[in-house]
Each structure stands twice: as structure tokens, then as C-alpha cells.
Short mmCIF file of C-alpha atoms and ligand atoms in Angstrom, two decimals:
data_model
loop_
_atom_site.label_atom_id
_atom_site.label_comp_id
_atom_site.label_asym_id
_atom_site.label_seq_id
_atom_site.Cartn_x
_atom_site.Cartn_y
_atom_site.Cartn_z
CA MET A 1 102.68 157.07 48.52
CA LEU A 2 103.67 157.52 52.06
CA LYS A 3 107.12 156.44 52.62
CA LYS A 4 107.77 154.86 56.01
CA SER A 5 110.80 156.30 57.87
CA GLY A 6 113.33 153.80 59.10
CA LEU A 7 111.95 154.49 62.67
CA LEU A 8 108.37 154.14 61.74
CA ALA A 9 108.92 150.88 59.89
CA GLY A 10 110.64 149.68 63.04
CA ALA A 11 107.80 150.49 65.30
CA VAL A 12 105.61 148.90 63.02
CA ALA A 13 107.42 145.68 62.91
CA ALA A 14 107.63 145.85 66.72
CA LEU A 15 103.74 146.24 67.10
CA MET A 16 103.19 143.25 64.83
CA LEU A 17 105.61 141.20 66.97
CA ALA A 18 103.86 142.25 70.05
CA SER A 19 100.32 141.25 68.75
CA ALA A 20 101.71 138.13 67.39
CA GLY A 21 103.02 137.51 70.86
CA ALA A 22 99.79 138.37 72.49
CA VAL A 23 97.98 135.81 70.28
CA ALA A 24 100.46 133.08 71.05
CA ASP A 25 100.47 133.91 74.73
CA ASN A 26 96.70 132.97 74.78
CA LYS A 27 97.53 129.52 73.87
CA VAL A 28 99.08 127.58 76.83
CA LYS A 29 101.12 124.38 75.93
CA VAL A 30 100.65 121.71 78.16
CA GLY A 31 103.07 118.52 77.69
CA VAL A 32 101.09 115.21 78.86
CA VAL A 33 103.43 112.23 79.20
CA LEU A 34 101.41 109.24 79.75
CA THR A 35 101.60 105.31 78.99
CA MET A 36 99.58 105.18 75.87
CA SER A 37 100.55 101.71 74.67
CA GLY A 38 100.95 98.19 75.75
CA GLY A 39 99.38 96.75 78.92
CA ALA A 40 99.54 100.19 80.64
CA ALA A 41 97.69 101.98 78.00
CA GLN A 42 94.44 101.85 79.90
CA PHE A 43 96.10 104.06 82.64
CA GLY A 44 96.96 106.59 79.93
CA GLN A 45 93.50 106.41 78.64
CA GLN A 46 91.85 106.92 82.02
CA ILE A 47 93.88 109.90 82.91
CA LEU A 48 93.43 111.58 79.54
CA ARG A 49 89.79 111.02 79.73
CA GLY A 50 89.45 112.54 83.11
CA ALA A 51 91.75 115.78 81.96
CA LYS A 52 89.74 116.16 78.81
CA LEU A 53 86.40 115.73 80.62
CA TYR A 54 87.40 118.48 82.97
CA LEU A 55 88.04 120.76 79.99
CA GLN A 56 84.91 119.86 78.29
CA ASP A 57 82.65 120.40 81.36
CA HIS A 58 84.45 123.60 82.41
CA PRO A 59 85.36 125.64 79.25
CA GLU A 60 85.22 128.82 81.58
CA SER A 61 88.07 127.50 83.63
CA LEU A 62 90.56 128.74 81.04
CA GLY A 63 89.78 132.35 81.75
CA GLY A 64 89.37 132.88 77.99
CA HIS A 65 92.85 131.25 77.13
CA GLU A 66 93.47 128.28 74.93
CA ILE A 67 95.08 125.06 75.89
CA GLU A 68 97.01 122.73 73.68
CA LEU A 69 97.59 119.38 75.13
CA ILE A 70 100.73 117.78 73.59
CA ILE A 71 100.73 114.16 74.48
CA ARG A 72 103.71 111.80 74.35
CA ASP A 73 103.65 108.02 75.18
CA SER A 74 106.16 107.03 77.86
CA LYS A 75 105.46 103.44 77.07
CA ARG A 76 107.26 101.51 79.81
CA PRO A 77 107.77 102.03 83.52
CA GLY A 78 111.55 102.22 83.34
CA GLY A 79 112.07 106.15 83.17
CA ASP A 80 114.17 106.27 79.98
CA ILE A 81 111.45 106.99 77.46
CA ALA A 82 109.59 109.27 79.78
CA LYS A 83 112.80 111.34 80.05
CA THR A 84 113.55 111.53 76.36
CA VAL A 85 110.06 112.64 75.45
CA THR A 86 109.94 115.15 78.55
CA GLN A 87 113.31 116.61 77.19
CA GLU A 88 111.70 116.96 73.79
CA LEU A 89 108.55 118.62 75.05
CA ILE A 90 110.60 121.17 76.73
CA THR A 91 113.35 121.99 74.31
CA ARG A 92 111.48 121.52 70.85
CA GLU A 93 107.79 122.17 71.86
CA GLY A 94 108.51 124.81 74.40
CA VAL A 95 105.78 123.59 76.63
CA ASP A 96 104.63 125.76 79.69
CA ILE A 97 103.45 123.13 81.94
CA LEU A 98 104.06 119.37 82.19
CA THR A 99 101.66 116.74 83.46
CA GLY A 100 100.94 113.11 83.42
CA TYR A 101 103.38 110.48 84.77
CA VAL A 102 101.83 107.16 85.70
CA PHE A 103 104.91 105.16 86.78
CA SER A 104 107.22 106.49 89.71
CA PRO A 105 110.39 105.78 87.84
CA ASN A 106 108.99 107.95 84.88
CA ALA A 107 108.30 111.00 87.17
CA MET A 108 111.55 110.47 89.00
CA SER A 109 113.64 110.59 85.70
CA ILE A 110 112.43 114.03 84.79
CA ALA A 111 113.38 115.61 88.26
CA PRO A 112 116.64 117.45 86.89
CA LEU A 113 114.95 118.40 83.67
CA ILE A 114 112.05 120.41 85.34
CA THR A 115 114.40 121.89 87.72
CA GLN A 116 116.72 123.13 85.18
CA SER A 117 114.14 124.60 82.98
CA LYS A 118 111.80 125.59 85.85
CA THR A 119 108.72 123.85 84.29
CA PRO A 120 105.96 123.33 86.68
CA THR A 121 104.85 119.86 86.56
CA VAL A 122 101.68 118.24 87.82
CA ILE A 123 101.86 114.58 88.59
CA MET A 124 98.66 112.74 87.88
CA ASN A 125 99.64 109.19 89.28
CA ALA A 126 103.27 108.26 90.40
CA GLY A 127 102.89 107.61 94.05
CA THR A 128 106.26 107.09 95.62
CA ALA A 129 106.18 109.18 98.66
CA TRP A 130 109.32 111.32 98.12
CA ILE A 131 108.97 112.22 94.38
CA PRO A 132 107.87 115.89 95.08
CA SER A 133 111.17 116.38 97.16
CA MET A 134 113.10 115.62 94.04
CA SER A 135 112.34 118.97 92.32
CA PRO A 136 110.74 122.20 93.59
CA TYR A 137 108.70 122.15 90.21
CA PHE A 138 106.77 119.11 91.31
CA ALA A 139 103.25 119.24 92.64
CA ARG A 140 101.11 116.12 93.06
CA VAL A 141 97.47 115.63 92.78
CA SER A 142 97.11 111.74 92.71
CA PHE A 143 98.12 110.18 96.07
CA THR A 144 101.26 108.71 97.93
CA MET A 145 101.67 105.20 98.70
CA TRP A 146 101.71 106.04 102.49
CA GLN A 147 98.46 107.47 102.55
CA ALA A 148 96.75 104.12 102.10
CA GLY A 149 99.57 101.88 103.14
CA TYR A 150 100.36 103.40 106.44
CA ASN A 151 96.83 103.71 107.40
CA MET A 152 95.98 100.29 106.18
CA GLY A 153 98.67 99.12 108.71
CA LEU A 154 97.19 100.93 111.57
CA TYR A 155 93.59 99.66 110.58
CA ALA A 156 94.53 95.99 110.07
CA ALA A 157 96.10 95.63 113.65
CA GLY A 158 93.78 98.24 115.16
CA SER A 159 90.35 97.41 113.47
CA LEU A 160 90.57 94.23 111.87
CA GLY A 161 92.34 92.49 114.93
CA ALA A 162 95.21 91.24 112.71
CA LYS A 163 98.30 90.02 114.88
CA THR A 164 100.39 88.76 111.81
CA ALA A 165 100.66 89.98 108.40
CA ALA A 166 102.62 89.02 105.08
CA VAL A 167 103.32 91.74 102.42
CA GLY A 168 103.57 91.18 98.70
CA TYR A 169 104.66 93.95 96.52
CA THR A 170 105.70 94.65 92.99
CA ASP A 171 109.46 95.20 93.02
CA TYR A 172 110.04 98.86 92.25
CA PRO A 173 109.97 102.17 94.11
CA PRO A 174 106.15 102.43 94.97
CA GLY A 175 106.08 98.80 95.95
CA LYS A 176 108.93 99.15 98.31
CA ASP A 177 107.43 102.46 99.57
CA SER A 178 103.99 100.36 100.19
CA LEU A 179 105.88 97.77 102.08
CA ASN A 180 107.49 100.31 104.31
CA ALA A 181 104.28 102.25 104.85
CA PHE A 182 102.26 99.19 105.83
CA LYS A 183 105.00 97.83 108.09
CA THR A 184 105.50 101.04 109.80
CA GLY A 185 101.75 101.41 110.72
CA PHE A 186 101.21 97.75 111.35
CA GLU A 187 104.14 97.55 113.77
CA ALA A 188 103.38 100.76 115.41
CA ALA A 189 99.84 99.29 116.22
CA GLY A 190 101.42 96.04 117.65
CA GLY A 191 101.38 93.70 114.50
CA THR A 192 104.28 91.44 113.35
CA ILE A 193 105.31 91.09 109.72
CA VAL A 194 106.00 87.49 109.06
CA ASP A 195 106.97 87.66 105.40
CA ALA A 196 107.69 90.31 102.79
CA ILE A 197 107.89 89.29 99.24
CA PRO A 198 109.04 91.06 96.09
CA MET A 199 106.67 89.83 93.19
CA GLY A 200 108.50 90.74 89.82
CA GLY A 201 108.49 94.03 88.17
CA PRO A 202 105.78 96.41 87.00
CA ARG A 203 105.87 95.62 83.24
CA GLU A 204 104.96 92.04 82.92
CA VAL A 205 102.17 90.49 84.89
CA PRO A 206 103.75 87.50 86.62
CA ASP A 207 102.21 84.23 87.73
CA PHE A 208 101.49 85.13 91.39
CA THR A 209 100.94 81.51 92.41
CA PRO A 210 104.16 80.50 93.99
CA TRP A 211 104.34 83.54 96.11
CA PHE A 212 100.61 83.32 97.07
CA GLN A 213 101.16 79.73 97.96
CA ARG A 214 104.01 80.68 100.20
CA VAL A 215 101.76 83.02 102.10
CA LYS A 216 99.06 80.49 102.20
CA ASP A 217 101.24 78.03 104.01
CA ALA A 218 102.69 80.75 106.29
CA LYS A 219 99.06 81.44 107.26
CA PRO A 220 99.19 85.21 108.53
CA ASP A 221 95.88 86.93 109.57
CA VAL A 222 96.41 89.46 106.73
CA PHE A 223 98.07 89.48 103.35
CA PHE A 224 98.80 93.07 102.25
CA VAL A 225 99.42 93.32 98.58
CA PHE A 226 100.43 96.31 96.36
CA VAL A 227 100.57 95.91 92.57
CA PRO A 228 100.19 98.72 90.18
CA ALA A 229 96.45 98.22 89.50
CA GLY A 230 95.44 97.32 85.94
CA ASN A 231 96.01 93.71 84.83
CA HIS A 232 98.17 93.01 87.87
CA ALA A 233 95.38 93.70 90.05
CA THR A 234 92.99 91.40 88.14
CA ALA A 235 95.59 88.50 88.33
CA VAL A 236 96.10 89.27 92.19
CA MET A 237 92.28 88.54 92.54
CA LYS A 238 92.28 85.42 90.28
CA THR A 239 95.28 83.71 92.20
CA TYR A 240 93.83 84.50 95.66
CA ASP A 241 90.50 82.87 94.56
CA GLU A 242 92.08 79.86 92.76
CA LEU A 243 94.39 79.01 95.99
CA GLY A 244 91.25 79.21 98.21
CA MET A 245 93.06 81.62 100.46
CA ALA A 246 90.03 83.25 101.94
CA ALA A 247 88.89 79.77 103.01
CA ALA A 248 92.09 79.13 104.56
CA GLY A 249 91.88 82.17 106.75
CA VAL A 250 94.18 84.49 104.88
CA ARG A 251 92.53 87.86 104.60
CA LEU A 252 93.73 89.88 101.39
CA ILE A 253 94.09 93.87 102.14
CA GLY A 254 95.74 96.51 100.27
CA PRO A 255 95.55 100.07 98.97
CA GLY A 256 92.59 100.63 96.40
CA ASP A 257 94.94 99.81 93.44
CA ILE A 258 93.91 96.30 93.95
CA THR A 259 90.21 97.05 93.67
CA GLN A 260 90.29 99.61 90.91
CA ASP A 261 86.77 100.59 89.56
CA THR A 262 87.70 99.56 86.15
CA LYS A 263 88.82 96.00 87.21
CA LEU A 264 86.20 95.25 89.96
CA GLN A 265 83.59 93.84 87.80
CA GLY A 266 85.88 91.14 86.50
CA MET A 267 86.99 89.94 89.91
CA GLY A 268 84.15 87.90 90.64
CA ASP A 269 82.61 86.85 94.10
CA ALA A 270 86.14 86.19 95.55
CA ALA A 271 86.66 89.83 96.06
CA ILE A 272 83.25 90.29 98.25
CA GLY A 273 84.27 91.35 101.63
CA LEU A 274 87.70 92.51 100.70
CA ILE A 275 88.81 95.63 102.53
CA THR A 276 90.94 98.38 101.06
CA ILE A 277 91.96 101.91 101.86
CA HIS A 278 91.92 104.63 99.11
CA HIS A 279 91.02 108.10 98.10
CA TYR A 280 88.52 107.47 95.26
CA SER A 281 85.84 104.94 94.17
CA ALA A 282 83.30 105.66 91.54
CA ASP A 283 80.59 104.62 94.04
CA TYR A 284 81.15 107.59 96.29
CA ASP A 285 77.67 109.01 96.96
CA THR A 286 78.10 112.55 96.89
CA PRO A 287 76.74 115.31 94.72
CA ALA A 288 80.19 116.04 93.10
CA ASN A 289 81.05 112.31 92.43
CA ARG A 290 77.54 111.59 90.99
CA ALA A 291 77.68 114.52 88.44
CA PHE A 292 81.32 113.39 87.59
CA VAL A 293 80.50 109.77 86.70
CA LYS A 294 77.31 110.88 85.04
CA SER A 295 79.28 112.99 82.58
CA TRP A 296 81.93 110.38 82.37
CA LYS A 297 79.43 107.94 81.10
CA ALA A 298 77.61 110.24 78.86
CA THR A 299 80.78 111.07 77.34
CA TYR A 300 82.69 107.67 77.07
CA GLY A 301 79.83 105.16 77.41
CA ALA A 302 77.48 103.73 79.88
CA ASP A 303 79.68 100.65 80.28
CA THR A 304 82.74 102.76 81.27
CA THR A 305 83.65 104.10 84.68
CA PRO A 306 86.18 106.54 86.08
CA ASP A 307 88.67 105.18 88.74
CA PHE A 308 91.31 106.78 90.82
CA MET A 309 93.56 107.58 87.90
CA GLY A 310 90.66 109.30 85.99
CA VAL A 311 89.78 111.44 88.90
CA ALA A 312 93.56 112.52 89.15
CA GLY A 313 93.36 113.70 85.52
CA TRP A 314 90.25 115.61 86.40
CA ASP A 315 91.65 117.21 89.37
CA GLY A 316 94.98 117.82 87.85
CA MET A 317 93.34 119.80 85.01
CA ALA A 318 91.40 121.75 87.62
CA ALA A 319 94.91 122.88 89.13
CA ILE A 320 96.36 123.51 85.74
CA THR A 321 93.44 125.61 84.65
CA THR A 322 93.70 127.65 87.88
CA VAL A 323 97.43 128.16 87.11
CA ILE A 324 96.58 129.41 83.49
CA ARG A 325 93.81 131.60 84.78
CA GLU A 326 95.63 133.32 87.65
CA LEU A 327 98.52 133.95 85.38
CA ASP A 328 96.58 135.24 82.83
CA GLY A 329 97.97 132.75 80.43
CA LYS A 330 101.53 133.78 80.85
CA ILE A 331 103.09 130.81 82.60
CA ASP A 332 106.10 131.46 84.83
CA GLY A 333 107.41 128.58 86.78
CA ASP A 334 108.10 130.17 90.06
CA LYS A 335 104.74 131.94 90.02
CA ALA A 336 102.88 128.76 88.95
CA MET A 337 104.52 126.65 91.77
CA ALA A 338 103.51 129.68 94.28
CA ILE A 339 99.86 129.08 92.86
CA LEU A 340 99.87 125.37 93.10
CA ARG A 341 101.33 125.53 96.82
CA GLY A 342 98.10 125.58 98.93
CA TRP A 343 95.84 125.06 95.87
CA SER A 344 92.53 123.69 97.09
CA PHE A 345 89.63 122.19 95.33
CA ALA A 346 86.56 121.66 97.49
CA ASP A 347 84.54 120.11 94.58
CA SER A 348 86.67 117.18 93.61
CA PRO A 349 84.76 114.10 92.96
CA ARG A 350 86.96 112.28 95.65
CA GLY A 351 85.98 114.93 98.22
CA PRO A 352 87.94 118.20 99.36
CA ILE A 353 91.70 118.12 98.35
CA SER A 354 94.61 120.70 98.60
CA ILE A 355 98.39 120.77 97.82
CA ASP A 356 100.48 121.00 100.98
CA PRO A 357 102.37 124.41 100.58
CA GLU A 358 105.42 122.78 102.34
CA THR A 359 105.83 119.59 100.47
CA ARG A 360 103.56 120.26 97.29
CA ASP A 361 101.92 116.97 98.02
CA ILE A 362 98.24 116.13 97.97
CA ILE A 363 96.16 116.33 101.22
CA GLN A 364 92.97 114.21 101.02
CA ASN A 365 90.62 112.04 102.94
CA GLU A 366 91.18 108.30 102.86
CA GLN A 367 88.21 105.89 103.04
CA ILE A 368 87.92 102.40 104.30
CA HIS A 369 86.40 100.42 101.31
CA LYS A 370 84.72 97.18 101.41
CA VAL A 371 83.78 95.33 98.40
CA VAL A 372 80.06 94.37 98.41
CA LYS A 373 77.50 92.50 96.02
CA ARG A 374 74.97 95.00 94.88
CA ALA A 375 71.10 94.14 94.43
CA ASP A 376 71.68 93.78 90.70
CA GLY A 377 74.46 91.40 91.12
CA THR A 378 77.48 93.60 90.32
CA LEU A 379 80.16 94.42 92.62
CA GLY A 380 80.60 97.76 94.36
CA ILE A 381 82.51 99.74 96.97
CA GLU A 382 81.02 100.59 100.32
CA VAL A 383 82.69 103.20 102.51
CA ILE A 384 82.86 101.82 105.96
CA GLY A 385 85.07 104.29 107.48
CA GLN A 386 87.06 107.51 106.66
CA ILE A 387 90.52 109.21 107.86
CA LEU A 388 90.21 112.80 107.27
CA ASN A 389 92.69 115.38 105.83
CA VAL A 390 95.52 113.02 105.33
CA LYS A 391 99.03 114.35 104.67
CA ASP A 392 101.71 112.11 103.45
CA PRO A 393 102.70 110.07 106.59
CA CYS A 394 106.13 109.28 105.15
CA LYS A 395 107.16 112.95 105.42
CA GLU A 396 105.16 113.73 108.45
CA LEU A 397 107.17 111.04 110.27
CA LYS A 398 110.26 112.00 108.35
CA ILE A 399 111.29 108.42 107.55
CA GLY A 400 114.16 107.36 105.23
CA LYS A 401 114.28 109.54 101.97
CA CYS A 402 111.08 111.56 103.32
CA ALA A 403 113.33 112.96 105.91
CA ASN A 404 114.89 115.36 103.53
C1 LIG B 1 103.49 104.17 90.35
O1 LIG B 1 104.34 103.64 89.77
O2 LIG B 1 103.95 105.12 91.25
C2 LIG B 1 102.24 103.49 90.51
C3 LIG B 1 101.61 102.91 89.36
C4 LIG B 1 100.39 102.40 89.60
C5 LIG B 1 99.52 102.43 90.66
C6 LIG B 1 100.24 103.08 91.74
C7 LIG B 1 101.47 103.58 91.70
O3 LIG B 1 98.40 101.75 90.82
#
């Protein structure tokens, strides 16, 4: 029997390690941190469905590599659980890439962790403008509160002819950001803000009645509302309807978070005519979106619909698979960020998008949405205007924390 020399045995062991490494290299670990329980579970489900659908429909996008999604529940918006599970994903699971993050405080809480570990992180929702500035390892594929809010301010004063506005916002970073965004645009176009009302936190859906009554009494031309979509949006519409605010001459406007596709059918006729600004609706009549919605319904059920969170999951996975392909499955934080900076995707269901190489934030079209009643009696979104290639206005104008 051939006796291996010490040297040969060492070489064989090294070879085995190398091939074991090569196998392991094929599998890219992606940590996905989303709200998967409680009232915000619907957001985690939307985003995950979008991300998984992209992988299902584009198996070739991985360039022959395998992807493992390691999913963790961030539960609430406060940031503490998101930080704990992200730490665990980095240190124990050894993830190559992080993604998800519905609520702004959750994304904010992990900035030092991803900087220290150089983990590329693709934000799929959290919209407070300056989040990507908190770590060079953030890139955002969702939106910034300013893209809709600032443009809604300009549009309300310029095109809707509003002279006065009240603002109601959920009292946490993206809500305050939305107030600043709308105010900056509205005042720049000659409007006056008559009231700005913090309306509770993001976790529990509050009773909006006292705040809405206060606005009804003040009778501004428009009432700009930001709430973090979901059950909050449904409650906003219900309260607006119950108080008869439309008949009283107060026009409700906001970002598309308040007319989320998944919530639209439950809003009733009070929503008809509502104007919002956003970057996505399932009703967009483009080949890319028709194909996306068709695949979504075929996969998840005819009575389901994607919304702006679902499309961020889809687009985020398009970005992540680009990184995996281009780095041939060997993820290096700095090389991954170099790919994400300037990444563009012409075929997103929302239209062409790209990541600004300087800010690592999304550049996308914003659409003026009008809620209409379709021939079959359901509610739909009609696009009545468009603002092309919108960079985050907060960073463009260098306002507040966006100045850094
Ligand atoms: C956020 O926390 O940044 C957030 C959550 C839900 C939204 C928009 C923004 O609809």
C-alpha cells in the first residue's frame, strides 16, 4: 500500500479544503430582515413574495450560483430587534449580503454593524432620506420620503391650486421627513402650512378622529397625510370618509403609501378622486408591469396584488443577483458596493430605475396617481402625470441631515 508522505498528505488535505471552499463559495448567504409578525407582517410578506418571485422567474440571474435566504423577523419598528437579528446574521450565520428593512428605525439601527463588518445591504423599504448616508454599505432600491413628499408639495400648490395645507404624519423619522419634504415643496411654490400634526407612533393604528376633526375645522385646501401604509392607510381613509371631509372641501393628498394597492379595494368610494404621488402601482400599463402582475397572481393567487413593497422586493433581488453574478459568487463588501453604485435596471415593473453612484439612493420616475372607479366597480389607479428621473430632493437641496 502506498504510504503518503507528510507533504503529500498535506497537499491532499489542502486540495480537499479548496474544493470544499469552492462548493461553499457557490452558495451565497443573504440575510433578510423583515417584519414577519403582528400588524406589519403584511409588509414582510409583500417584500419576500416580490424577492422570491424574481428568483423564481429568473433562475439564470444567479449565474449558476446558489442563494440561501436566511430570514429573520424584526417584529416592531423600534430598531432594537432588527439590530439584534442583524448582528446574529453577520456573526453567527456569516451572511454575505443583507436586505429587507421595512421601518426606518430598523435600517438606521444597523448602520454601525454593516460599516464595521463591510456587509453590503440593500434596503427594500425604509424611506427616511438620509439613511444611505449613515453607512457606505447601504444601497436603497425603494424610495425616499422626499421623492413623493416634495413633489406633492410642488404639485398641490402648482397644479391643484392649493393655497393652504395641513399636514398629518406618523410621529417617527419618515413621518417627520415627509412633513419637511411636503412643506419645502409647498412653500417653495407659494403655499402656506396652517397646521402640522404628529399622529401617534407607527406600531398601533391610532384613532385618527380628533386630529382629522381639527383639520376639518381649520378647513385648509389640502390635507397631506403620511402614515406607514397597511392598516394605518385603511384607517385614514375610513376617518376621512366618516367625518365627511371631502364634502367639507378638504382635499386629502399624500404619498402613495395612503393608496397602497393591497389596501385600495377596502377604501370604498370615499377614495375616488384622491391624488397621490408615488413610484409604483399594480395598475401601470407597461409590458414589464403586466408580466410582473400576471406572474404574481399566477403564483400567489388571483385575488392578490403586488404593491410598492412587493416591487421593491423584486427589484432588490434583481440588484442582489447582479452582484452575485458579477462577483462570481465571491462577495466582497467593497466590490459589491462598487457594482451597486450606478446599478441600473431598465425593466423594473415601476419603469427604469438606477442607484445614484454618489448617494447610493434610488433614482426613479414619480407618477401622479388618481384613484378612479373602474367599469367593473373596483377601484384603480390612473396615472395623470409623471416626473422623470427623480433623485432624492433632500440630498439634492442639501437640507438638514441631507447636507452631510
Ligand atoms: C419607513 O419606516 O421608512 C416606512 C414604513 C412604511 C412606509 C413608508 C416608510 O409605507
